[in-house]
Amino acid sequence: MATSSKAERREAARQEAERLRKIQARNDKRNRGILIGVVLVVVALIAAAAIMISQQAGRTLLSDFEGEIPAGADLHGGITFGADGVGAANDDEPAVDIYVDFMCPFCGQFEEINGPDMAQAAAEGEATVIYHPLDYLDRLSNGTEYSTRAANAFAVTATEAPEAALDFMAAMFANQPAENSTGLTDEEIAQIAVDAGVPQEVADSFSEGTYSEWVEVASEQARRDGYSSTPTIVIEGDEWGTTEGDPSQQWTTEGALLSELQSR
């Protein structure tokens, strides 16, 4: 009887140990499941946060703009020109952002020296050319807001008569008014446009100011992007033309900007 009792106790102890082992195994499995779940949740939260941060980083003042937006416009207030016209980038080629004000005399100089080259680069697929028409010098037009009106006219032309947009820009600078003047009237701007190949009905719509609000917001975005003067040239995100003493790196040197784009 004593031997049987001892054997029974050993068996009972073995069974109890097995029961406890199984309980511990279940607990370990459950804990592993909980840990894996927590890790997955944390990873998902990190990924969601990264996506949100990335999306927010790409947002601009124009991301939620509800006014009229010209054709080919990006979220930084630039109007894109490529081989296939307005809004068509030349893939795999450098992008050049050009910030201009139609009353800025240096912008007029820039257009005279580089305008034909930029039109060529866009049309022949050598670069994507992105013009940012700004309102910075409204304060120098005796209350007529000439810079805004001229920029609006360019935006209207880019949208309604894109094939004439760059010719219109060149003509506007060729007929550029002086700073601290009232600038050109809407009728004078319209006539310049028609002479540059813009249909009369499109030119007649300039006075409606369709994109004036967009010009204002785009100009503020340009300031936020760090471009507070004109002309400013930015190639692939880097400001260009500020290297002193090197004519090949100055927009005032004929052909320098085009050569820079062709070399990239």
Short mmCIF file of C-alpha atoms in Angstrom, two decimals, residues 22-244:
data_model
loop_
_atom_site.label_atom_id
_atom_site.label_comp_id
_atom_site.label_asym_id
_atom_site.label_seq_id
_atom_site.Cartn_x
_atom_site.Cartn_y
_atom_site.Cartn_z
CA LYS A 22 0.63 23.66 -20.38
CA ILE A 23 -0.76 26.68 -18.56
CA GLN A 24 2.62 28.40 -18.82
CA ALA A 25 2.86 27.50 -22.51
CA ARG A 26 -0.60 29.00 -23.14
CA ASN A 27 0.37 32.11 -21.21
CA ASP A 28 3.62 32.42 -23.16
CA LYS A 29 1.78 32.02 -26.47
CA ARG A 30 -0.81 34.60 -25.44
CA ASN A 31 1.90 37.02 -24.32
CA ARG A 32 3.78 36.55 -27.59
CA GLY A 33 0.57 37.28 -29.47
CA ILE A 34 -0.03 40.41 -27.43
CA LEU A 35 3.56 41.56 -27.98
CA ILE A 36 3.37 40.95 -31.72
CA GLY A 37 0.07 42.82 -31.85
CA VAL A 38 1.53 45.77 -29.95
CA VAL A 39 4.56 45.84 -32.26
CA LEU A 40 2.32 45.78 -35.35
CA VAL A 41 0.19 48.60 -33.97
CA VAL A 42 3.29 50.69 -33.20
CA VAL A 43 4.72 50.04 -36.68
CA ALA A 44 1.39 51.01 -38.25
CA LEU A 45 1.23 54.20 -36.18
CA ILE A 46 4.80 55.12 -37.15
CA ALA A 47 4.04 54.50 -40.83
CA ALA A 48 0.85 56.57 -40.63
CA ALA A 49 2.72 59.38 -38.90
CA ALA A 50 5.46 59.29 -41.55
CA ILE A 51 2.88 59.47 -44.33
CA MET A 52 1.11 62.35 -42.61
CA ILE A 53 4.37 64.24 -42.07
CA SER A 54 5.31 63.67 -45.71
CA GLN A 55 1.94 64.89 -46.91
CA GLN A 56 2.06 67.94 -44.67
CA ALA A 57 5.59 68.72 -45.81
CA GLY A 58 4.35 68.89 -49.41
CA ARG A 59 1.46 71.19 -48.62
CA THR A 60 1.52 74.86 -49.60
CA LEU A 61 -0.81 77.83 -49.42
CA LEU A 62 -2.24 76.64 -52.73
CA SER A 63 -3.02 73.10 -51.51
CA ASP A 64 -6.47 74.15 -50.32
CA PHE A 65 -6.91 77.17 -52.58
CA GLU A 66 -10.50 77.21 -53.85
CA GLY A 67 -10.25 80.06 -56.35
CA GLU A 68 -9.57 79.87 -60.07
CA ILE A 69 -6.28 78.17 -60.93
CA PRO A 70 -4.58 78.59 -64.33
CA ALA A 71 -3.71 75.65 -66.53
CA GLY A 72 -0.37 74.03 -65.83
CA ALA A 73 -0.04 75.61 -62.38
CA ASP A 74 1.72 73.79 -59.56
CA LEU A 75 1.29 74.12 -55.80
CA HIS A 76 4.11 76.66 -55.59
CA GLY A 77 2.53 79.11 -58.02
CA GLY A 78 4.51 78.18 -61.13
CA ILE A 79 3.10 77.63 -64.62
CA THR A 80 4.88 74.78 -66.39
CA PHE A 81 6.02 74.83 -70.01
CA GLY A 82 7.33 71.79 -71.86
CA ALA A 83 7.61 70.33 -75.33
CA ASP A 84 3.94 69.34 -75.27
CA GLY A 85 2.79 72.75 -74.12
CA VAL A 86 1.54 74.25 -70.88
CA GLY A 87 1.40 71.84 -67.96
CA ALA A 88 3.59 69.23 -69.66
CA ALA A 89 6.94 68.59 -68.01
CA ASN A 90 9.88 67.34 -70.04
CA ASP A 91 10.60 64.13 -68.17
CA ASP A 92 14.18 63.33 -67.17
CA GLU A 93 15.28 66.87 -68.01
CA PRO A 94 16.19 69.61 -65.50
CA ALA A 95 13.45 71.86 -64.18
CA VAL A 96 14.09 75.59 -63.94
CA ASP A 97 11.79 77.81 -61.89
CA ILE A 98 11.87 81.47 -62.90
CA TYR A 99 10.32 84.08 -60.59
CA VAL A 100 9.38 87.28 -62.40
CA ASP A 101 7.43 90.49 -61.90
CA PHE A 102 6.21 92.26 -65.02
CA MET A 103 7.19 95.67 -63.61
CA CYS A 104 10.68 94.58 -62.54
CA PRO A 105 13.28 96.15 -64.89
CA PHE A 106 15.78 93.39 -64.15
CA CYS A 107 13.13 90.86 -65.18
CA GLY A 108 12.84 92.76 -68.44
CA GLN A 109 16.59 92.41 -68.85
CA PHE A 110 16.37 88.72 -68.00
CA GLU A 111 13.69 88.19 -70.64
CA GLU A 112 15.69 90.01 -73.31
CA ILE A 113 18.79 87.90 -72.62
CA ASN A 114 17.24 84.53 -71.75
CA GLY A 115 13.61 84.51 -72.92
CA PRO A 116 14.25 83.00 -76.37
CA ASP A 117 16.59 80.41 -74.84
CA MET A 118 13.97 79.38 -72.28
CA ALA A 119 11.30 79.09 -74.97
CA GLN A 120 13.71 76.92 -76.97
CA ALA A 121 14.59 74.75 -73.97
CA ALA A 122 10.92 74.11 -73.24
CA ALA A 123 9.86 73.51 -76.84
CA GLU A 124 12.78 71.22 -77.68
CA GLY A 125 12.52 69.19 -74.49
CA GLU A 126 15.83 70.34 -73.05
CA ALA A 127 14.27 71.50 -69.78
CA THR A 128 10.99 72.04 -68.01
CA VAL A 129 10.54 75.79 -67.66
CA ILE A 130 8.29 76.98 -64.83
CA TYR A 131 7.38 80.67 -64.71
CA HIS A 132 6.15 82.22 -61.47
CA PRO A 133 4.36 85.54 -62.23
CA LEU A 134 4.42 87.64 -59.05
CA ASP A 135 2.80 90.78 -57.64
CA TYR A 136 5.76 92.11 -55.66
CA LEU A 137 5.88 95.53 -57.34
CA ASP A 138 2.20 96.39 -57.12
CA ARG A 139 3.37 98.98 -54.61
CA LEU A 140 5.28 100.75 -57.39
CA SER A 141 2.36 101.22 -59.78
CA ASN A 142 0.56 104.11 -58.10
CA GLY A 143 -2.36 102.03 -56.93
CA THR A 144 -3.19 100.34 -60.25
CA GLU A 145 -1.82 96.92 -59.17
CA TYR A 146 -0.03 96.60 -62.49
CA SER A 147 2.03 93.57 -61.47
CA THR A 148 -1.11 91.66 -60.49
CA ARG A 149 -2.98 92.65 -63.66
CA ALA A 150 -0.05 91.68 -65.89
CA ALA A 151 0.46 88.37 -64.06
CA ASN A 152 -3.26 87.64 -64.37
CA ALA A 153 -3.12 88.34 -68.10
CA PHE A 154 -0.21 85.91 -68.46
CA ALA A 155 -2.12 83.24 -66.49
CA VAL A 156 -5.22 83.76 -68.65
CA THR A 157 -3.13 83.45 -71.81
CA ALA A 158 -1.38 80.31 -70.54
CA THR A 159 -4.81 78.79 -69.94
CA GLU A 160 -6.81 79.99 -72.94
CA ALA A 161 -4.11 80.54 -75.59
CA PRO A 162 -1.09 78.56 -74.37
CA GLU A 163 0.67 78.57 -77.74
CA ALA A 164 0.98 82.37 -77.46
CA ALA A 165 1.89 82.60 -73.76
CA LEU A 166 5.66 82.95 -74.05
CA ASP A 167 5.39 85.32 -77.01
CA PHE A 168 2.99 87.41 -74.93
CA MET A 169 5.44 87.43 -72.03
CA ALA A 170 8.22 88.62 -74.33
CA ALA A 171 5.99 91.36 -75.75
CA MET A 172 4.96 92.50 -72.28
CA PHE A 173 8.58 92.95 -71.25
CA ALA A 174 9.39 94.65 -74.55
CA ASN A 175 6.68 97.19 -73.69
CA GLN A 176 7.48 97.28 -69.98
CA PRO A 177 6.41 100.42 -68.10
CA ALA A 178 8.71 102.15 -65.67
CA GLU A 179 8.59 101.58 -61.94
CA ASN A 180 6.57 104.18 -60.03
CA SER A 181 4.27 104.70 -63.00
CA THR A 182 0.65 103.61 -63.36
CA GLY A 183 1.77 100.86 -65.71
CA LEU A 184 -0.17 99.79 -68.77
CA THR A 185 -3.96 99.90 -68.89
CA ASP A 186 -5.99 96.74 -69.36
CA GLU A 187 -6.72 97.90 -72.91
CA GLU A 188 -3.01 98.34 -73.64
CA ILE A 189 -2.20 94.92 -72.21
CA ALA A 190 -4.97 93.40 -74.34
CA GLN A 191 -3.60 95.03 -77.49
CA ILE A 192 -0.10 93.74 -76.78
CA ALA A 193 -1.62 90.28 -76.34
CA VAL A 194 -3.51 90.42 -79.63
CA ASP A 195 -0.38 91.57 -81.43
CA ALA A 196 1.42 88.57 -79.91
CA GLY A 197 -1.16 86.14 -81.27
CA VAL A 198 -3.68 85.96 -78.43
CA PRO A 199 -7.29 85.80 -79.67
CA GLN A 200 -9.22 89.02 -79.12
CA GLU A 201 -11.87 87.36 -76.94
CA VAL A 202 -9.17 86.01 -74.65
CA ALA A 203 -7.45 89.39 -74.41
CA ASP A 204 -10.77 91.08 -73.68
CA SER A 205 -11.20 88.84 -70.62
CA PHE A 206 -8.04 90.10 -68.91
CA SER A 207 -9.96 92.86 -67.14
CA GLU A 208 -12.10 90.26 -65.34
CA GLY A 209 -9.14 89.42 -63.10
CA THR A 210 -9.90 85.71 -63.17
CA TYR A 211 -6.58 84.69 -61.62
CA SER A 212 -5.82 87.79 -59.54
CA GLU A 213 -6.45 85.99 -56.27
CA TRP A 214 -4.28 83.09 -57.40
CA VAL A 215 -1.47 85.55 -58.19
CA GLU A 216 -1.72 86.98 -54.67
CA VAL A 217 -1.58 83.57 -52.98
CA ALA A 218 1.17 82.32 -55.32
CA SER A 219 3.26 85.40 -54.53
CA GLU A 220 2.92 84.80 -50.81
CA GLN A 221 3.93 81.17 -51.36
CA ALA A 222 7.02 82.33 -53.25
CA ARG A 223 7.99 84.43 -50.24
CA ARG A 224 7.48 81.44 -47.95
CA ASP A 225 9.66 79.37 -50.27
CA GLY A 226 12.40 81.95 -49.73
CA TYR A 227 12.23 83.82 -53.04
CA SER A 228 11.51 87.45 -52.22
CA SER A 229 13.16 89.19 -55.15
CA THR A 230 12.98 89.03 -58.94
CA PRO A 231 14.26 87.67 -61.16
CA THR A 232 15.17 84.53 -59.23
CA ILE A 233 16.26 81.39 -61.07
CA VAL A 234 16.08 78.00 -59.36
CA ILE A 235 17.42 74.88 -61.09
CA GLU A 236 16.42 71.55 -59.59
CA GLY A 237 15.73 73.23 -56.27
CA ASP A 238 18.98 75.23 -56.08
CA GLU A 239 19.11 78.98 -56.68
CA TRP A 240 21.30 79.74 -59.70
CA GLY A 241 23.02 82.87 -60.99
CA THR A 242 24.31 84.20 -57.69
CA THR A 243 27.97 83.20 -58.10
CA GLU A 244 29.97 86.41 -58.23
#
